Structure formats: structure tokens, C-alpha cells
Coordinates of C-alpha atoms in Angstrom, one line a residue:
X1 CA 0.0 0.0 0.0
X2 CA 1.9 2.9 -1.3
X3 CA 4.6 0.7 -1.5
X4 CA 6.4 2.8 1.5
X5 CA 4.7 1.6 5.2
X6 CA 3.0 -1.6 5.7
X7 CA -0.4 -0.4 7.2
X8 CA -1.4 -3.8 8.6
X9 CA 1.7 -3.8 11.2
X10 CA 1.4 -0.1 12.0
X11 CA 2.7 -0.9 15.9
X12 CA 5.1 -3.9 15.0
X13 CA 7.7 -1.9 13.1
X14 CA 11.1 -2.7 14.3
X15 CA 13.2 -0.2 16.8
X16 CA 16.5 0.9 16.0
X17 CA 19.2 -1.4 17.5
X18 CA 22.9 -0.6 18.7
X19 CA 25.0 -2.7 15.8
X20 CA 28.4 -2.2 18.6
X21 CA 29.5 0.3 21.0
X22 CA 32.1 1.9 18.8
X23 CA 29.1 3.3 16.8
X24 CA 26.9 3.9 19.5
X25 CA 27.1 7.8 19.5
X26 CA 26.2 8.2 15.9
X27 CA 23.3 5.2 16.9
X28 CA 22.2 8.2 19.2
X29 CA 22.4 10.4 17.0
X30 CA 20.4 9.0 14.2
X31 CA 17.6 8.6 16.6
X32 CA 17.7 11.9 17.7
X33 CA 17.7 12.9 14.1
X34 CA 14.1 10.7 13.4
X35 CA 12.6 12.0 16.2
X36 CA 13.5 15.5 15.5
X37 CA 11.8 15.0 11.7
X38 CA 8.8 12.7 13.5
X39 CA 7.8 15.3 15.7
X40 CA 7.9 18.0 12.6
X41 CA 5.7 15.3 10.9
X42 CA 3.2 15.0 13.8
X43 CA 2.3 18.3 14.5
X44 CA 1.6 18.9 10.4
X45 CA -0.4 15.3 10.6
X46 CA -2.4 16.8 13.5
X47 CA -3.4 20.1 11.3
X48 CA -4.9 17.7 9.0
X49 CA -7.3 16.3 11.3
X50 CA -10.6 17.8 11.8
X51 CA -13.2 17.4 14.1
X52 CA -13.0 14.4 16.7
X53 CA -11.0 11.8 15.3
X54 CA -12.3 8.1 15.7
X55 CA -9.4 6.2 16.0
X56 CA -11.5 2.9 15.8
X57 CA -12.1 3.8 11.9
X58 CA -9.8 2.0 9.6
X59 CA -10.9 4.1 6.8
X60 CA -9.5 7.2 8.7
X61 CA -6.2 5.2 9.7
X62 CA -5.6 4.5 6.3
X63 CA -6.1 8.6 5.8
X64 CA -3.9 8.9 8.1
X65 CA -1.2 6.5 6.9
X66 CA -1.3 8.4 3.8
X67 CA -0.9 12.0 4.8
X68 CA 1.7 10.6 7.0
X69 CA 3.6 9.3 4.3
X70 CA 3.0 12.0 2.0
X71 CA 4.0 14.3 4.9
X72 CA 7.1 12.5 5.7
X73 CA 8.8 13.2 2.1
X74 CA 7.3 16.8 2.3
X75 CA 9.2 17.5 5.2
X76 CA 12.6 15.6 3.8
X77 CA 12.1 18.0 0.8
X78 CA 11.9 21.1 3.0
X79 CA 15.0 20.1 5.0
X80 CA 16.9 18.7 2.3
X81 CA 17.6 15.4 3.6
X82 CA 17.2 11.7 3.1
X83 CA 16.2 8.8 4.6
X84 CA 16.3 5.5 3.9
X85 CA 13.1 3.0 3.4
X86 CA 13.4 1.2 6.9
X87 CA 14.0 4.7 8.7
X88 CA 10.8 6.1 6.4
X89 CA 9.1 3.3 8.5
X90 CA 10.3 3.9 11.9
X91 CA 9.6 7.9 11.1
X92 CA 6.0 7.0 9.7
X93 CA 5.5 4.2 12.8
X94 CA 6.8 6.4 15.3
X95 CA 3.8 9.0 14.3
X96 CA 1.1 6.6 13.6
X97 CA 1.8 5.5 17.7
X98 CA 1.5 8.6 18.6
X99 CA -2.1 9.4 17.3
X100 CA -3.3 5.4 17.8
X101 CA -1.0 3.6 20.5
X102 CA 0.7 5.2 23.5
X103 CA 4.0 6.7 21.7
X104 CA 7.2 4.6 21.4
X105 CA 6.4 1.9 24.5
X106 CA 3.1 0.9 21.7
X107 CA 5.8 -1.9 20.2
X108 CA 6.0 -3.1 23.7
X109 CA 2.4 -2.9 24.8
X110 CA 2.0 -5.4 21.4
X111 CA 5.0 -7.5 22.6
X112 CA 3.6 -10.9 23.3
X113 CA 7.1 -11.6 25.0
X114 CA 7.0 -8.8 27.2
X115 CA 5.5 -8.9 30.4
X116 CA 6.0 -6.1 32.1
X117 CA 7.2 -2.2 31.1
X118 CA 8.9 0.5 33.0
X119 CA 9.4 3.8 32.3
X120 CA 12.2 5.5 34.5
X121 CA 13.0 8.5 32.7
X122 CA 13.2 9.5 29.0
X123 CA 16.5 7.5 28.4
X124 CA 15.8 4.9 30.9
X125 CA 13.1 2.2 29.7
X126 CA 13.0 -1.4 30.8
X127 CA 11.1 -4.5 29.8
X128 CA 10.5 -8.0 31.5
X129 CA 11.2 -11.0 29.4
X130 CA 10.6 -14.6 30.9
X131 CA 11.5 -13.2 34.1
X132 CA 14.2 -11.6 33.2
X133 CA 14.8 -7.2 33.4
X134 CA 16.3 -5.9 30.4
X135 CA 17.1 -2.8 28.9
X136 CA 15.3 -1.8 25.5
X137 CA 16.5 0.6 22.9
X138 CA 13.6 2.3 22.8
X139 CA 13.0 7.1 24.8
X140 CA 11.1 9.6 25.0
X141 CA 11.9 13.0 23.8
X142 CA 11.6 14.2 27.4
X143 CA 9.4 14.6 30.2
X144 CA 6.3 16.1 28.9
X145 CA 6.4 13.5 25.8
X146 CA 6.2 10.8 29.1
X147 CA 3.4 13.2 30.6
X148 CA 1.6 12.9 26.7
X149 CA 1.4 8.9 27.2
X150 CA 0.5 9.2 30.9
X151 CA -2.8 11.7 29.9
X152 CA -3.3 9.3 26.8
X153 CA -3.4 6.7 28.8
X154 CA -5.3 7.8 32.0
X155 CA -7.9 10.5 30.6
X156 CA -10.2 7.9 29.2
X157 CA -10.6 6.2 32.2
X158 CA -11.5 9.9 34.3
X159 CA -8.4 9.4 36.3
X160 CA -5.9 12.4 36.8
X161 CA -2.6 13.0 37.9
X162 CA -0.9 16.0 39.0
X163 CA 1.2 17.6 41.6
X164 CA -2.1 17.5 44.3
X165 CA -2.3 14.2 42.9
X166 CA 0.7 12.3 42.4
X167 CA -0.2 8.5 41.6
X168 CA -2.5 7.0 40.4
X169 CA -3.7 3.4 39.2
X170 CA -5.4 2.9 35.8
X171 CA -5.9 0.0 33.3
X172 CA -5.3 -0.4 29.4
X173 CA -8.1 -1.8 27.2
X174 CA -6.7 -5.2 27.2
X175 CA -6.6 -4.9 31.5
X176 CA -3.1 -4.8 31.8
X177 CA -2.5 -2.8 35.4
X178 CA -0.8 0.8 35.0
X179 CA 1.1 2.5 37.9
X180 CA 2.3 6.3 37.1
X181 CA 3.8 8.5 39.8
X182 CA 5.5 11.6 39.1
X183 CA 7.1 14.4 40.3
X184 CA 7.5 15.8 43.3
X185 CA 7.6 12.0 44.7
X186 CA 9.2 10.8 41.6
X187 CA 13.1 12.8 41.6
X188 CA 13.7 11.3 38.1
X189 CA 11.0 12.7 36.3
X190 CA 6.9 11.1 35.7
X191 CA 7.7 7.0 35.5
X192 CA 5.3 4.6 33.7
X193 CA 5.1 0.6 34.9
X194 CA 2.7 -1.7 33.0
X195 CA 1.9 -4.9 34.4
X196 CA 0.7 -6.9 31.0
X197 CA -1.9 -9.5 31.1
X198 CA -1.6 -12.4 28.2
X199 CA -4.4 -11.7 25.4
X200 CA -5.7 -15.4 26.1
X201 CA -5.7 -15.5 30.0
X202 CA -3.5 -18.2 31.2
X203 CA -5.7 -21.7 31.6
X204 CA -4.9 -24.5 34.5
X205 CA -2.9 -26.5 31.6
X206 CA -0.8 -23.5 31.2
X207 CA 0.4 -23.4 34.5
X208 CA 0.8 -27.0 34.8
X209 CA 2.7 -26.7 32.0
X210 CA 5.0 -23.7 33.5
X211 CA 5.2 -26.1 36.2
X212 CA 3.9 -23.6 38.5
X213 CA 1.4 -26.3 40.0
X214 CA 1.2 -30.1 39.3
X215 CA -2.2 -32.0 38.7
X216 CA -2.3 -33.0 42.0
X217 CA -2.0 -29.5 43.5
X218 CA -4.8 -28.7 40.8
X219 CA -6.9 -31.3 42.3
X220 CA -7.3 -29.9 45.5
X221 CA -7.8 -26.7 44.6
X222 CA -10.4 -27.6 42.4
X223 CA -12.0 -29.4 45.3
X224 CA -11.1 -26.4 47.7
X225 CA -13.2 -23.9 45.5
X226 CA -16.0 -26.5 44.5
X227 CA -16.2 -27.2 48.3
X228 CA -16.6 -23.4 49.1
X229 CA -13.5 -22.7 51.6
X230 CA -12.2 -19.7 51.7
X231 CA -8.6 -19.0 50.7
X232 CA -6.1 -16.5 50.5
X233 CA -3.6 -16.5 47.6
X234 CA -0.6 -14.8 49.1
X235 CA 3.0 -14.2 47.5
X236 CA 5.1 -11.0 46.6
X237 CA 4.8 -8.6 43.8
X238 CA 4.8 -10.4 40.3
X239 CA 4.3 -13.6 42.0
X240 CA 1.6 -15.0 39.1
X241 CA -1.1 -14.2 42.2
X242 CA -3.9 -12.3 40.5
X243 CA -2.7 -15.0 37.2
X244 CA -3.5 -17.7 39.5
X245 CA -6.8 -16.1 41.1
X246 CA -7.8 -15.6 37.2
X247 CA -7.5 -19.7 37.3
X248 CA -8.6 -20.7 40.4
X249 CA -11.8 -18.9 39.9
X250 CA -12.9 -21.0 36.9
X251 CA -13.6 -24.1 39.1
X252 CA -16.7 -22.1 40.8
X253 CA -19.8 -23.7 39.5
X254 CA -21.6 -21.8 36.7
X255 CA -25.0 -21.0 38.8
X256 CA -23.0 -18.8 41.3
X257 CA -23.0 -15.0 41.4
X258 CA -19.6 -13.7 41.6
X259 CA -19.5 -10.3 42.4
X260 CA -15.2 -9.4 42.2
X261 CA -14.4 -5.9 44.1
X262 CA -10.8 -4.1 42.6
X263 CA -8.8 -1.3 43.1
X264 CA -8.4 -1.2 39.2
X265 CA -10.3 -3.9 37.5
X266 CA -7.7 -6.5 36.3
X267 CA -9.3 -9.9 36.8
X268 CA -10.4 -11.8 33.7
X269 CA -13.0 -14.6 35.5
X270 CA -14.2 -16.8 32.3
X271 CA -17.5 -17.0 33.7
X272 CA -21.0 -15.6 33.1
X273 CA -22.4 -14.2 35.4
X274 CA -20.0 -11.9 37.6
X275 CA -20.2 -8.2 38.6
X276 CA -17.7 -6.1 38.4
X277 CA -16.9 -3.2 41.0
X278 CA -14.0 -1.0 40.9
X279 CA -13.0 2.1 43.4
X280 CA -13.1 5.4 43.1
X281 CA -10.3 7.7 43.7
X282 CA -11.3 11.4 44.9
X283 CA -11.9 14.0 42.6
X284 CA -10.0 17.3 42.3
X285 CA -12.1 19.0 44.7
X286 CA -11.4 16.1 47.2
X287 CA -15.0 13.9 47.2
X288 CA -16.1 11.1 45.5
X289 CA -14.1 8.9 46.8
X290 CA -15.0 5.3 47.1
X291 CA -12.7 2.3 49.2
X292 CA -12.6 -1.2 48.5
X293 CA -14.0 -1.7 51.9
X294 CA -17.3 0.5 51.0
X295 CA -17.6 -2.2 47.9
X296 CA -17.3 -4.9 50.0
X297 CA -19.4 -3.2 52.9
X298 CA -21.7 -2.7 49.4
X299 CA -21.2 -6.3 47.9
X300 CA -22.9 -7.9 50.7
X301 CA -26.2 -6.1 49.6
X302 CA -26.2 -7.7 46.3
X303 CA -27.0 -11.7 46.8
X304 CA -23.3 -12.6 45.7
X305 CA -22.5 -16.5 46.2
X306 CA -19.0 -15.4 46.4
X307 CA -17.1 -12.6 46.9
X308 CA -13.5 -12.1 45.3
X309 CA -11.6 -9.1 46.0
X310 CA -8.6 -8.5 44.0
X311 CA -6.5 -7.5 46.6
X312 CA -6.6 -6.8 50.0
X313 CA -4.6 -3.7 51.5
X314 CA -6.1 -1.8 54.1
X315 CA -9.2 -1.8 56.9
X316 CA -11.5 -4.2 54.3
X317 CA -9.7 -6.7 55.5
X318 CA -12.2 -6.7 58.7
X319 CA -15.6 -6.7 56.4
X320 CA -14.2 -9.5 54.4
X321 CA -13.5 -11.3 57.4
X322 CA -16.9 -11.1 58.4
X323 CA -18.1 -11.6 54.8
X324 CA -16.4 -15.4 55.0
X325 CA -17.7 -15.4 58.7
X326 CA -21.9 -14.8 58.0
X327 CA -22.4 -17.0 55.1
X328 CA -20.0 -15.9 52.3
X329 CA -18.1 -19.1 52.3
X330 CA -16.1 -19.4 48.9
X331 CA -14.6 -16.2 48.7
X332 CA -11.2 -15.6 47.1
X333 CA -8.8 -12.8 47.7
X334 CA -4.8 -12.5 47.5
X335 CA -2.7 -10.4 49.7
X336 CA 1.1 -9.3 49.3
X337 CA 3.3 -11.1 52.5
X338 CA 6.5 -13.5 52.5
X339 CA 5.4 -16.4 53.7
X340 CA 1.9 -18.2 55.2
X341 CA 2.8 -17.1 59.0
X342 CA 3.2 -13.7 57.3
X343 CA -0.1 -13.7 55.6
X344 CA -1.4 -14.2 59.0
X345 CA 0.2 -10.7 60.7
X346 CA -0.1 -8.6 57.6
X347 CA -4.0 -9.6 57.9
X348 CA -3.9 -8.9 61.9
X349 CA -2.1 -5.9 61.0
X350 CA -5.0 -4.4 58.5
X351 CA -7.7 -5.3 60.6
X352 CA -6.2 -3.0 63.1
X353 CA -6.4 -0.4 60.4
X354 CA -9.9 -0.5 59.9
X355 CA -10.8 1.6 63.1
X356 CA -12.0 -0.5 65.2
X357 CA -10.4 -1.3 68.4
X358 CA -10.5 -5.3 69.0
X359 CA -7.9 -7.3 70.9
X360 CA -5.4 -9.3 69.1
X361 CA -6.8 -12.9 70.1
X362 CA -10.4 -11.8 68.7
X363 CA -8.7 -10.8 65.7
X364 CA -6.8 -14.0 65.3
X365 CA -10.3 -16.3 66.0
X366 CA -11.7 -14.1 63.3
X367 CA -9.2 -15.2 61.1
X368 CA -8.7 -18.5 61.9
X369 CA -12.4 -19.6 61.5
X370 CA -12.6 -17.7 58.3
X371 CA -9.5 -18.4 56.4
X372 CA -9.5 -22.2 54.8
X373 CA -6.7 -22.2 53.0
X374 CA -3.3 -19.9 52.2
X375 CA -2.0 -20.1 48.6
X376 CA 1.6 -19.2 48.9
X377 CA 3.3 -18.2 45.6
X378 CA 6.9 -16.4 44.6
X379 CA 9.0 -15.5 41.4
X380 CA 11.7 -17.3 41.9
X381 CA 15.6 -16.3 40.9
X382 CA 15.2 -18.0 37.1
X383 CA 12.3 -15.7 36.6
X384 CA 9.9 -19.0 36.9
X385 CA 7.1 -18.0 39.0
X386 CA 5.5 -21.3 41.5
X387 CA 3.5 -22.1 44.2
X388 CA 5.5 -22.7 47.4
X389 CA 2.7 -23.7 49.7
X390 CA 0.1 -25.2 49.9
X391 CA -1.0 -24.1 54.1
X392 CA -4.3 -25.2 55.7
X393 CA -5.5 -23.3 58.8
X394 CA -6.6 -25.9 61.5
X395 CA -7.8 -24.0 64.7
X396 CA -6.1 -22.2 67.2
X397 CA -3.4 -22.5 70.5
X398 CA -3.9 -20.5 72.8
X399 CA -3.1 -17.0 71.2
X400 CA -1.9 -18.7 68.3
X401 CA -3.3 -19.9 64.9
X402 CA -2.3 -23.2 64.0
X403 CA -0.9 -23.8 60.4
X404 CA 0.2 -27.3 58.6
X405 CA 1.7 -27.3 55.3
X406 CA 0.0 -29.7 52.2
X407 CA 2.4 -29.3 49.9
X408 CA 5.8 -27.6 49.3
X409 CA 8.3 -26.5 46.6
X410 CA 11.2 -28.5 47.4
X411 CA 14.1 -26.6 45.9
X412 CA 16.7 -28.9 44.5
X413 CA 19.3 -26.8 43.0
X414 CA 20.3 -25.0 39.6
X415 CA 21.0 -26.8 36.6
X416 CA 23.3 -25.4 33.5
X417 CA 21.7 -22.3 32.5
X418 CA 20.8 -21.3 36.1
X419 CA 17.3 -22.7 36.2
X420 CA 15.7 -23.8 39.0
X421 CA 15.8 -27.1 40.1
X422 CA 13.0 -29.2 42.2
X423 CA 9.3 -30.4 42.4
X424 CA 6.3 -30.0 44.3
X425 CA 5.9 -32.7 46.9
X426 CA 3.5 -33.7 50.1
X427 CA 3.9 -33.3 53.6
X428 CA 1.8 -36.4 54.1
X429 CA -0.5 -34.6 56.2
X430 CA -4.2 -35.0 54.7
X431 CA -6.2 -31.9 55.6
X432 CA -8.6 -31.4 58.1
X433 CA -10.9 -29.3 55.6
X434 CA -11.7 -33.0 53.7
X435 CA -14.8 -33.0 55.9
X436 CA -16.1 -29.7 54.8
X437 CA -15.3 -30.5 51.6
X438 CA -17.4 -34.2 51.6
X439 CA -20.7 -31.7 52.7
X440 CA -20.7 -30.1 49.6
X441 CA -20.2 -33.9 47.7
X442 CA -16.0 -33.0 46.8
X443 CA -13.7 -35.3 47.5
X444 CA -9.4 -35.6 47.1
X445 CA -8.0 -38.7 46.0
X446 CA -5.6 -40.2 48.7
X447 CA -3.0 -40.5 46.2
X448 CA -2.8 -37.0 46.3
X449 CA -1.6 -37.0 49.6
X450 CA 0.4 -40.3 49.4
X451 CA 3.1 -40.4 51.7
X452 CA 5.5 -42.4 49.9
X453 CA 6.2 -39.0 48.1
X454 CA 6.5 -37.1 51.2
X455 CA 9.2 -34.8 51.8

């Protein structure tokens, strides 16, 4: 088509790519140079639009592409200079990301392989590979180009960010999360991070085949949720938690009501019917504002068979306590902590935030008859990310809440190219929760549990 840009992969031209470092300086330069002529080329493309653009038209892409073309050797004319074909593309790709994507991270946003973008500074972008943090050869002009893809990105959602209001959560189309802070908090300059979700949302034969759970592991989960105990799925940032919530929450039965409560909606639940709440930051004037634990406090009104809230950070953790203690049974949420134990005081810990003055062992029988089950997860050093733990809650002693493990990660070493060695094994301990779990007509085969393959 016009023989000069191939419209149909608008966002998948290539980026420019150090060759060596002996000619990395006139590597910078060149890409100075194109995005010196790509912004000329923008603002002209801009005068030629008219009215409110839809960017959903492919009839008025294709206008686009062409003025952008035709624009492009224009402004080479004006400035006597010459380009070659593949930097005519990066020129006329560069622009048509501007107008459609979200500037020069849009090749990354399209990225299958990449799951995760940060945006430190102009200069200073990152991606995550398989695990693995790696510089890309891809900047911004400067700070207010950043500040461009930060309104592009937040304005549609009626989120805002400025100097009264630093940070701010928000969510691409696809529901990939977005963090943005910037300055004063952020020295640097505004910073961008994009946690990307898969197009196809990761299935239970995925992660079996990730080896972040084995078949047995999904058997009793399966059971777990079927059987209608509550559990926690607990781990650290990027651990695959909200990933494995996403899975999880495909063995409730089709005739339940799932109402899932987020601070930015990011779940993907394959099911039909599920309502979907999300907060409500403050508006400039200061009002507005809506918790997590008002939608939970709300959620209760609306006949849910279970609850899910994406995660829990602050005082909800009291009202989804008492959700799971009054009839809720089946709900699912994930929290960030380091370990089971930890799950337990980072819980303790927000129910002390919600206000209300109880003593620590109330809080703890709280817990302890409402919690089930503790999904432990983690990213491990090879970038792999696994469950560790599988930890039932069996009662309480004394002031304590008694834990046993189901299942572990046993870690077995490194092999070759630094991956992680080891397998997911049985403590031998069957859990108490089987009887619950025979009331609702679920059962776990005893192989599951077989001790001959206990640690």
C-alpha cells in the first residue's frame, strides 16, 4: 500500500538497534535525528485532522497513513535530507503511535514476549522478558512527551494525575494494570510501569505446564473452590497471584454469582455471570471517593454466592472477614506477604487499620475460622514464577493460629543455565478441611496426599 509503510503492522515496526559500541554515539544520533523530523511530521499530521477523530475507523487510519507518508517526504524535501526506506518506517510508525497507541512503548504494549514495562526516565526504559529485566532501545523526547502517554493513557478512564495528585492506578483496554507517579515524589521525572496480562488468559494447563502447579496441586484446589473454603492466595509482587486467582476462579460452578471488588479492575474470570466493582479515587475538589471496603461493605447487599476481591490492603480486610464469617463461604482474595505465618500478621495488622479497636486474640479467632486455605506463591531467581505452599488453617493455641503445610516447593538446586531445580511434593499430612469438603459432595483422591512421596 503505497509501497512505502505496511499499514497492517502499524505498531510492529522494528526499533532501532545498537549494531556495537564503537558506533553507538552516531546510533544516538540517528535517533535523535528521526525523532526531530517525527515530531515535525506530527504536529503537520495533526493540522490535517478535523473534528473528533475516531481512532476505531480504519478508513480514517488509512487517511492517516497516507498523509503521513505524504507528509514524511514533504518535510525531507523542506529540509533537504534523506532517509532511507526502513527509517521512512520507523519515522511514519513512530507518528502513527503517537495518534493510535501510546507513543514509542506501543511496540512493547504489542510485545507478546514482554510482560512487564517500565518507564524510569526519557532514556531509561525497561522491559521484562521470561522473568528476566532488560534494557530496551527504545526514549522519549523528554518529560512532557512521558506526561503525553501518561494523559493518553489515564484521561479515558477519568483518572488524573498532577502535583495534588501524584499516583494514580489505571488500566489499558486489554486490562493490563498501570502505575504512574510523578514528580514531586518521583526525583527522576513522571515513571510509567505496566503490568501486562496475556491476550488469552493463562488456563490450568498453562500453569501446569509452567510447572507452577502439578495436577495434583490442581486437584485440590479444584475441590477447595467446588467445596466453598475460603482461601487467601498470598506471595510478593509479580508472584503470578492475580494469574493464579484468574485460574482458580474458573472451578466455581456456573450457577453462582460472583461479584469481584478491585482497586483497578484487572481480573479476567471466564464465567457468566460476575459483577464487576472497581474504586473510586477522589476527585480534584477532594469527594467522590470510594474504598474497596465501602464495595465490600456494598457487595454484601447484592446476593453474591461469592465474593472475590482483587486484593486486600487496608481496613476491608475486617468486612471480608466477616463476609467469609456470615455466610460468604467461597470467597477468594490475594494479599502481598512472605510467607503463610506472614499472611497471617499482615492480615492482623489491616484489621487493626480498619478503626475498630478489637484485641489481638479476637482478631486472630476471626481469622482462623474464616480463612481455609493460604495459597503461597513467589518469582523465583530464574524468573519462573511457582507455588511454594500449599498451608491449611486448622484452629487455634492459645493465642496462636495453628498452620500445617500440604504441599511444598522442594528446591533442589540449579542446573546449566541457572534454572531452577526441584518439584512439588507432600507433607503427608491429609487436611482437616476433607470433611467440609465431603458436605458439599467434593472429594481428594488419597493419592494426592500419598506419603510415599512425602518430603
Amino acid at each position: 500500500m503505497n509501497g512505502s509503510f505496511n499499514f497492517k503492522n502499524l505498531n510492529n515496526h522494528e526499533e532501532p538497534v545498537k549494531e556495537d559500541q564503537a558506533t553507538g554515539e552516531v546510533v544516538l544520533r540517528k535517533r535523535k535525528e528521526l525523532d526531530e523530523i517525527a515530531t515535525q511530521v506530527l504536529a503537520k499530521v495533526i493540522e490535517t485532522i478535523s473534528g473528533t477523530p475516531d481512532t476505531g475507523d480504519k478508513y480514517f487510519k488509512k487517511q492517516i497513513f497516507d498523509d503521513t507518508n505524504r507528509i514524511i517526504n514533504e518535510v525531507l524535501m523542506e529540509s533537504k535530507r534523506n532517509l532511507s526506506f526502513g527509517d521512512k518506517q520507523r519515522v511514519a510508525g513512530s507518528v502513527m503511535d503517537e495518534i493510535f497507541g501510546y507513543g514509542p512503548i506501543t511496540p512493547l504494549i504489542n510485545d507478546p514476549t514482554v510482560t512487564e514495562i517500565m518507564v524510569n526516565s526519557p532514556e531509561d526504559v525497561f522491559v521484562e522478558r521470561k522473568g528476566k529485566i532488560v534494557r530496551v532501545e527504545i526514549s522519549f523526547r523528554d518529560d512532557t512527551h512521558i506526561m503525553h502517554t501518561i494523559d493518553k493513557i489515564i484521561s479515558p478512564l477519568g483518572r488524573r494525575v498532577d502535583e495534588s495528585s501524584p499516583m494514580v492506578d489505571a488500566r489499558l483496554p486489554d486490562g493490563s494494570r498501570v502505575n504512574v507517579i510523578i514528580p514531586p515524589l518521583s526525583i527522576k521525572g513522571p515513571t510509567i510501569t505496566i503490568r501486562k496480562f496475556a491476550v488469552e488468559p493463562y488456563n490450568l494447563e498453562d500453569l501446569i505446564t509452567f510447572g507452577t502447579l502439578t495436577a495434583d496441586i490442581a486437584k485440590i484446589l479444584k475441590a477447595c473452590v467446588r467445596g466453598r473454603a475460603n482461601i487467601i492466595v498470598a506471595g510478593g509482587t509479580g508472584s503470578g497471584k492475580t494469574t493464579l486467582l484468574n485460574v482458580i476462579s474458573n472451578f466455581i460452578p456456573n450457577n453462582e454469582r460472583i461479584v469481584t471488588i478491585e482497586d483497578a479492575a484487572e481480573l479476567q474470570l471466564q464465567k457468566d455471570h460476575v459483577v464487576s466493582l472497581e474504586s473510586r479515587p477522589p476527585n480534584i475538589e477532594g469527594k467522590g471517593h470510594v474504598a474497596i471496603r465501602d464495595l465490600v461493605i456494598n457487595s454484601l447487599r447484592m446476593r453474591p454466592d461469592r465474593i472475590i476481591v482483587g486484593e486486600v490492603r487496608g481496613g476491608e480486610a475486617l468486612d471480608m472477614l466477616q463476609a467469609m464469617n456470615t455466610g460468604h463461604d467461597g470467597s477468594i482474595t490475594t494479599i502481598h506477604a512472605n510467607s503463610p505465618r506472614d499472611t497471617l500478621g499482615r492480615l492482623e495488622t489491616m484489621v487493626m487499620m480498619s478503626g475498630m479497636d478489637l484485641p489481638s486474640r479476637a482478631i486472630r479467632e476471626q481469622v482462623s475460622s474464616a480463612i481455609n486455605l493460604i495459597v503461597f506463591c513467589a518469582r523465583l531467581t530464574d524468573g519462573t514464577r511457582k507455588i511454594m505452599k500449599i498451608t491449611e488453617i486448622v484452629g487455634m493455641e492459645a493465642d496462636t493460629i495453628t498452620l500445617q503445610d500440604l504441599y511444598i516447593f522442594r528446591h533442589d538446586g540449579f542446573d546449566e543455565g541457572g534454572n531452577i531445580l526441584g518439584r512439588h511434593v507432600p507433607t503427608g499430612i491429609v487436611p482437616k478441611l476433607m470433611e467440609r469438603l465431603r458436605a458439599y459432595g467434593e472429594t481428594i483422591p488419597a493419592s494426592v496426599f500419598n506419603t510415599d512421596r512425602r518430603l
